[in-house]
Coordinates of C-alpha atoms and ligand atoms in Angstrom, one line a residue:
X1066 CA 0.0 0.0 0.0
X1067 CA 1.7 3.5 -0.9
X1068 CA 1.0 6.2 1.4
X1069 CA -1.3 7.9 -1.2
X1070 CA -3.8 4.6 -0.9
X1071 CA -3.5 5.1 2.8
X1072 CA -4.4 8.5 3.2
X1073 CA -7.7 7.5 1.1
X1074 CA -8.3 5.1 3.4
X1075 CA -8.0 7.0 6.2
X1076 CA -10.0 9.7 4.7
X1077 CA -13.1 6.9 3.8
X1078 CA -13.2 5.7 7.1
X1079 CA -13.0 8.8 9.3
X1080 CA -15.1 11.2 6.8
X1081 CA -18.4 10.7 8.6
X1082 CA -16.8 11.6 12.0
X1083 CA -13.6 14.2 11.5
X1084 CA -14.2 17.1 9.1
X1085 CA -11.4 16.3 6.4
X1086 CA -8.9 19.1 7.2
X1087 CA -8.8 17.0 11.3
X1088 CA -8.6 13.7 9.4
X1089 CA -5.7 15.7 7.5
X1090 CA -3.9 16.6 10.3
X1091 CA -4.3 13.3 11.7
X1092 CA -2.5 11.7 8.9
X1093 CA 0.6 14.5 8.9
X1094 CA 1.0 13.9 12.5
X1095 CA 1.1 9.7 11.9
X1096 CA 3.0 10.1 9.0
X1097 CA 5.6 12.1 10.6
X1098 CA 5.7 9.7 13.8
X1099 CA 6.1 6.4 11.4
X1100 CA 7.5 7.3 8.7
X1101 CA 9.7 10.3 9.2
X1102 CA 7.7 12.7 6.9
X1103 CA 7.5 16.2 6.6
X1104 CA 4.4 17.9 5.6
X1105 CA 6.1 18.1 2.3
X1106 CA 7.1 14.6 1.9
X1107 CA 3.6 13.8 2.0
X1108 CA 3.1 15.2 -1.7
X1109 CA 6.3 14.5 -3.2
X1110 CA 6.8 10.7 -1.4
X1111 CA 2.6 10.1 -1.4
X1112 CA 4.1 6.8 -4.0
X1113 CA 6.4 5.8 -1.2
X1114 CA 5.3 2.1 -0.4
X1115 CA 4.5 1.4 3.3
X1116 CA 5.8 -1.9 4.7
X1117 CA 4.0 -4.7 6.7
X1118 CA 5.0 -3.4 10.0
X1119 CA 4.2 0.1 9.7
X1120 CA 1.1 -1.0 7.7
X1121 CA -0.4 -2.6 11.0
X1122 CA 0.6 0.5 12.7
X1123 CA -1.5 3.0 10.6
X1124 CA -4.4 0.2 10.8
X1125 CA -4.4 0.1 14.8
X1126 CA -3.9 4.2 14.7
X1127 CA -7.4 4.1 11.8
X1128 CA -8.9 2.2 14.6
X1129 CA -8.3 4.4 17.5
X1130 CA -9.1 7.4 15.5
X1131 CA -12.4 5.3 14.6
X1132 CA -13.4 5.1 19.0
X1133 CA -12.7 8.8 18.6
X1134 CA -9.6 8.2 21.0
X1135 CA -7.4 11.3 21.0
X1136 CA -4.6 11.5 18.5
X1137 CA -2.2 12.9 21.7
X1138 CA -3.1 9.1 23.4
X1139 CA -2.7 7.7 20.0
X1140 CA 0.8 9.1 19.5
X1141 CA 1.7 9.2 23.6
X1142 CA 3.2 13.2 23.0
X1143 CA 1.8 16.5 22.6
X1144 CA 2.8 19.8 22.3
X1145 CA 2.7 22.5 25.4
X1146 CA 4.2 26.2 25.2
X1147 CA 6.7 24.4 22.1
X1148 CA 7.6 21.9 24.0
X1149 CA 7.5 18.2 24.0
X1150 CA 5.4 16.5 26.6
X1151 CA 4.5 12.7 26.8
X1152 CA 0.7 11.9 27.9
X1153 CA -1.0 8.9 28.5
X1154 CA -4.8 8.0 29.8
X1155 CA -3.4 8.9 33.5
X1156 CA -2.4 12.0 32.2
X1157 CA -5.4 15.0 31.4
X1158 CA -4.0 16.0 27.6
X1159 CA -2.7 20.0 28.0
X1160 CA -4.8 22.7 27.1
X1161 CA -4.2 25.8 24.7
X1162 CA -5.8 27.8 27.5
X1163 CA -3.4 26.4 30.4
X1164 CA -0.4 28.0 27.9
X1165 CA -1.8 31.2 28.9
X1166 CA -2.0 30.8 32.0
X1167 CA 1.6 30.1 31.9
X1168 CA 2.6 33.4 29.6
X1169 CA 0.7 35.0 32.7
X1170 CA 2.9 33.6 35.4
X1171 CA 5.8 34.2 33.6
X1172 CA 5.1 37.8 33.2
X1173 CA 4.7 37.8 37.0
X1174 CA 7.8 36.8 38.1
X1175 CA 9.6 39.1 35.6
X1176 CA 7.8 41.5 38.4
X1177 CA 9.0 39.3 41.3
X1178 CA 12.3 38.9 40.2
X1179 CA 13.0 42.6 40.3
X1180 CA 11.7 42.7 43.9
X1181 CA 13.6 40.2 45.2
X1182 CA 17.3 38.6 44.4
X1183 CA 16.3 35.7 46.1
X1184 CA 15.4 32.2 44.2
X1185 CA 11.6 32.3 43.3
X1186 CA 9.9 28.9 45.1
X1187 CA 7.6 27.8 43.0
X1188 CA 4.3 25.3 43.7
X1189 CA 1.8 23.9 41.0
X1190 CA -1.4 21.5 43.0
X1191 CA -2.9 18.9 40.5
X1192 CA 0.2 18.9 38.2
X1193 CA -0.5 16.0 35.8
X1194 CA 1.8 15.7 32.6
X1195 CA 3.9 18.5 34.9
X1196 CA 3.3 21.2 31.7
X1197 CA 3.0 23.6 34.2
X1198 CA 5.7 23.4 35.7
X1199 CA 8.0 22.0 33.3
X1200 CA 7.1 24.9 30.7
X1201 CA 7.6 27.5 33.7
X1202 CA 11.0 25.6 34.7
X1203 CA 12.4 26.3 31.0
X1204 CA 11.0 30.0 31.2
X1205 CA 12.7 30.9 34.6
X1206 CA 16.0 31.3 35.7
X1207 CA 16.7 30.5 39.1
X1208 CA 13.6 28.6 40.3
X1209 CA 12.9 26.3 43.2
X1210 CA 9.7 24.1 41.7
X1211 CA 7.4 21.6 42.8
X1212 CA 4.2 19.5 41.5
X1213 CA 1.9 17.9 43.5
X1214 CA -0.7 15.5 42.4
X1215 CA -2.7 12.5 43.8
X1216 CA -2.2 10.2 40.6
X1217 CA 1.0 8.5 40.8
X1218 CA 0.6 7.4 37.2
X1219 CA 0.2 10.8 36.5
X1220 CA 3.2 11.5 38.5
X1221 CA 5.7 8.9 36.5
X1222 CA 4.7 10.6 33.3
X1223 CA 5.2 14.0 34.8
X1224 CA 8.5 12.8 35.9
X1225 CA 9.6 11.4 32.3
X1226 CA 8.3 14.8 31.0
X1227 CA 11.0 16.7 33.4
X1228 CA 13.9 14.2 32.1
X1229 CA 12.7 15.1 28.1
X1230 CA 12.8 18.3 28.8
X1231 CA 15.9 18.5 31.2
X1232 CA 14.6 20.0 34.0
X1233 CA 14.8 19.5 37.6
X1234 CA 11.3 19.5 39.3
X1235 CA 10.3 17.8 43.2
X1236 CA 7.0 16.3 42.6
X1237 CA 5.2 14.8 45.1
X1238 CA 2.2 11.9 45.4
X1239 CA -0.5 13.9 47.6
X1240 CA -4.2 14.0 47.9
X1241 CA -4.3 17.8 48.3
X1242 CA -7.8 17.7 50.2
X1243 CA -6.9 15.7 53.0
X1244 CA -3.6 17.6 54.1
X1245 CA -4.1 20.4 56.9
X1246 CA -0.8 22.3 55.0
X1247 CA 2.7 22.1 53.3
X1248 CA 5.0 22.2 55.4
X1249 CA 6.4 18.6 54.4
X1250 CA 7.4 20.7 51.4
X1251 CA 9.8 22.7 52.9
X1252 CA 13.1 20.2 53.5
X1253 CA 13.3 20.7 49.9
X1254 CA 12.3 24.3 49.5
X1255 CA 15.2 26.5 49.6
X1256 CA 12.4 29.0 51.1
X1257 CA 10.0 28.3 54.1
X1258 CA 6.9 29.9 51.3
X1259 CA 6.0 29.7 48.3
X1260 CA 6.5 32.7 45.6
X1261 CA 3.8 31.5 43.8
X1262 CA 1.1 28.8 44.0
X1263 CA -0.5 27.6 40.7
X1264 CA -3.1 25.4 39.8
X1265 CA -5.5 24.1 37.1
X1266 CA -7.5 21.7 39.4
X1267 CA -10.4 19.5 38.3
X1268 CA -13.7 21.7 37.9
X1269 CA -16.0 20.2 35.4
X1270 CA -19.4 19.9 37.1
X1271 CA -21.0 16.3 36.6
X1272 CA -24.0 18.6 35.0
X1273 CA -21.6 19.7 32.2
X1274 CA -21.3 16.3 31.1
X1275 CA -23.8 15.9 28.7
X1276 CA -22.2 19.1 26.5
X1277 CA -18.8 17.3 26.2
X1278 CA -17.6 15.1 23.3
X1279 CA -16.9 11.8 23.5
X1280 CA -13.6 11.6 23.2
X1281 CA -12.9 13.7 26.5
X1282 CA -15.4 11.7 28.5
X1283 CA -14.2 8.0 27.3
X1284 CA -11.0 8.8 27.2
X1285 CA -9.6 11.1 29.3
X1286 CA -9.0 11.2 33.2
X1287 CA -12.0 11.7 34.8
X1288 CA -10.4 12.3 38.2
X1289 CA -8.5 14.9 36.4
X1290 CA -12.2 16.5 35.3
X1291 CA -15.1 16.4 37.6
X1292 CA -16.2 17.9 40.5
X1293 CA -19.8 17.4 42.6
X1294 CA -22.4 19.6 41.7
X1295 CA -22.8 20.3 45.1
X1296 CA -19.8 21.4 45.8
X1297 CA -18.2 21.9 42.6
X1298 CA -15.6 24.7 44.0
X1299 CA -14.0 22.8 46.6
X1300 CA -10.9 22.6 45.6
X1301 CA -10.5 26.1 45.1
X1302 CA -11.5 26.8 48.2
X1303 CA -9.0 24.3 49.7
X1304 CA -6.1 25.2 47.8
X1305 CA -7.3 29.1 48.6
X1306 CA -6.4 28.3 52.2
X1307 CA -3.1 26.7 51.5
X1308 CA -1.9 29.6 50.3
X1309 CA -3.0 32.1 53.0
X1310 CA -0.8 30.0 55.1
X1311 CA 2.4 29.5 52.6
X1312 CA 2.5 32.4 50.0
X1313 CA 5.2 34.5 51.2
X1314 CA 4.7 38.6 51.6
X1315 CA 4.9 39.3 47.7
X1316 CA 3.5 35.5 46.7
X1317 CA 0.8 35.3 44.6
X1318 CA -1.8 32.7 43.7
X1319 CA -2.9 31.4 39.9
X1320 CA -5.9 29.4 39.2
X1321 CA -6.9 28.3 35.8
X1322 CA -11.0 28.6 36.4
X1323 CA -14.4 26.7 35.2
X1324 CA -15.6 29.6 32.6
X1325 CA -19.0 29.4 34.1
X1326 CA -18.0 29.9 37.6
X1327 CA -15.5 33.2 37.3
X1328 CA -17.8 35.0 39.2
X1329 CA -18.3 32.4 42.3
X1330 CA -14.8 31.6 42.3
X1331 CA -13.7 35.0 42.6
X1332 CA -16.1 35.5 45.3
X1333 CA -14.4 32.7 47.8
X1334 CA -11.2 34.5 47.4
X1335 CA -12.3 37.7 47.7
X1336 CA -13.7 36.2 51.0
X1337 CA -10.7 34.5 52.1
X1338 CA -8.9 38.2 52.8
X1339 CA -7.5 38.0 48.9
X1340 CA -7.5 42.1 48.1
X1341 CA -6.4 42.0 44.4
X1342 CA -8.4 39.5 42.5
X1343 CA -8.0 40.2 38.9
X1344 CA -10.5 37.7 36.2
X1345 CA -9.0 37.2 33.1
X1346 CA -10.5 35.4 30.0
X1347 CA -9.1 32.9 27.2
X1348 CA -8.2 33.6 23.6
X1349 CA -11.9 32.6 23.2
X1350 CA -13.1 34.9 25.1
X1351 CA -14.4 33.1 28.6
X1352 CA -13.9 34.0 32.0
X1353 CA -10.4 31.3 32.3
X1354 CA -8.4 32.7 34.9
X1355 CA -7.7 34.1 38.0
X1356 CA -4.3 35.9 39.5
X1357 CA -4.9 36.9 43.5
X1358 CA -2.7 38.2 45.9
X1359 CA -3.2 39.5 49.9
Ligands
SAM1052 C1 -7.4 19.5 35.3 S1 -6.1 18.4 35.6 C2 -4.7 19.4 35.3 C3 -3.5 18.7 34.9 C4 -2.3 19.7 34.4 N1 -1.9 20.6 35.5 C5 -2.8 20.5 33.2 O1 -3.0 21.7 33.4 O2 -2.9 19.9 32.1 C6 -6.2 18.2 37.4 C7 -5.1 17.4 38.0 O3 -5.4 17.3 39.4 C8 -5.2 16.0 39.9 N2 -6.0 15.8 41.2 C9 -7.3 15.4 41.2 N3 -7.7 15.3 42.5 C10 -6.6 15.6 43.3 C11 -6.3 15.7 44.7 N4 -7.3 15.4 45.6 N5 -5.1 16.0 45.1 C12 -4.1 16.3 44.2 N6 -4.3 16.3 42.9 C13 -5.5 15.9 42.4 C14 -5.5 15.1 38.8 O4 -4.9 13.8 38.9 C15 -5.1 15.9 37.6 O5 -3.8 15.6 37.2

């Protein structure tokens, strides 16, 4: 089969799901991971004959595609903030909106840095992957930083991400609402606080459900994902109080936010003794994120 007959195929079989530029990009993005191809080689090398082996790997690829699994799971990488992250189904897959929230903290400790001289300490609660981290790690000099999350499959893969992308990162196996504080942290802080606190915690209601594709719900993490409807802010509100007791004078907290909840969650912060509580939305436009400080 040449990669010309392939592509048909792939385009037959995924037409009634993918609009055809997707199924497209799903093709570049196996043809570069199999065969080596540029975007390019796929028009002048579309004659190129595929062997056996890489046959069967294109067919079990068509058939993930087909269950609507994720390309990102298909391939095991992704891309966050231009760099290379492994992901897996422990792992939630990184979001555009989560690279702004980065490009915000980054600005911020341009700020911090001409405070202080001192190393900024760094702390990100629900970590996953570690592309928070990680991406801040290659964006900041002199940085103490830590991850926390409760999945310790999450974890490894975090931890392979740090080795890919040659950075040094503590992360740490916790369940975040069942801990009274973080001082355990501190033997390997260089710093007794933290400069700043970040996190993108699970805060998709279990009402939200029913607008969300398939491939998110079957696929991804759902501990990652959902929250009660009851008490859908919870974390927010325990992490809030984590950081009135570890942010240090100038330390400032980062939340990426449930778009329908802005309002709510800025409320618990403001209520918490948090004075500047700035809202800030997403290249789409929806209330994403949150930057408080006391
Ligand atoms: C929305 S995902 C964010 C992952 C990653 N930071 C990102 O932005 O792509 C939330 C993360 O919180 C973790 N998590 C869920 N419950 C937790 C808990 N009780 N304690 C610590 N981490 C938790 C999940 O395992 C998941 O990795």
């Amino acid at each position: 089969m040449t990669v010309k007959e392939c592509k048909k195929v792939f385009s037959e079989v995924l037409k009634d799901i993918f609009p055809s530029t997707e199924i497209d990009t799903f093709f570049l993005f196996l043809v570069e991971e199999y065969l080596g191809f540029t975007r390019v080689d796929l028009v002048l090398k579309s004659d190129f004959i595929i062997d056996e082996n890489t046959k069967n790997l294109f067919n079990k690829a068509l058939k993930r595609l087909k269950n609507q699994e994720p390309i990102q799971y298909i391939l095991g990488k992704t891309e966050f903030f231009g760099l290379p992250f492994l992901v897996d189904k422990n792992t939630l897959i990184p979001r555009p909106e989560t690279e702004e929230l980065v490009a915000w903290i980054i600005d911020e400790v341009k700020i911090l840095n001409k405070k202080s001289s001192t190393k900024i300490t760094l702390l990100d609660i629900g970590t996953g992957s570690g592309c928070i981290p990680i991406s801040l790690a290659k964006n900041i000099n002199f940085a103490t930083i830590s991850g926390i999350d409760i999945s310790e499959k999450a974890l490894k893969v975090a931890l392979k991400n740090a080795e890919l992308n040659q950075v040094s990162i503590s992360f740490f196996e916790m369940d975040i609402l069942k801990i009274a504080d973080l001082c355990f942290l501190f033997e390997y802080n260089s710093k007794s606080n933290f400069d700043i606190i970040v996190s993108n915690p699970p805060y998709v209601r279990e009402l939200e459900k029913k607008a969300m594709n398939k491939n998110v719900l079957e696929n991804e993490p759902h501990q990652a994902l959902f929250v009660s409807d009851e008490n859908p802010l919870v974390f927010y509100e325990k992490i809030a109080d984590l950081a009135l007791l570890h942010l240090s004078k100038d330390g400032v907290l980062f939340f990426e936010i449930n778009q329908y909840l802005g309002n709510q969650t800025v409320d618990i912060l403001l209520n918490k003794g948090f004075k500047n509580v700035e809202l800030r939305k997403d290249i789409f436009g929806n209330d994403r994120m949150i930057k408080a400080t006391f």
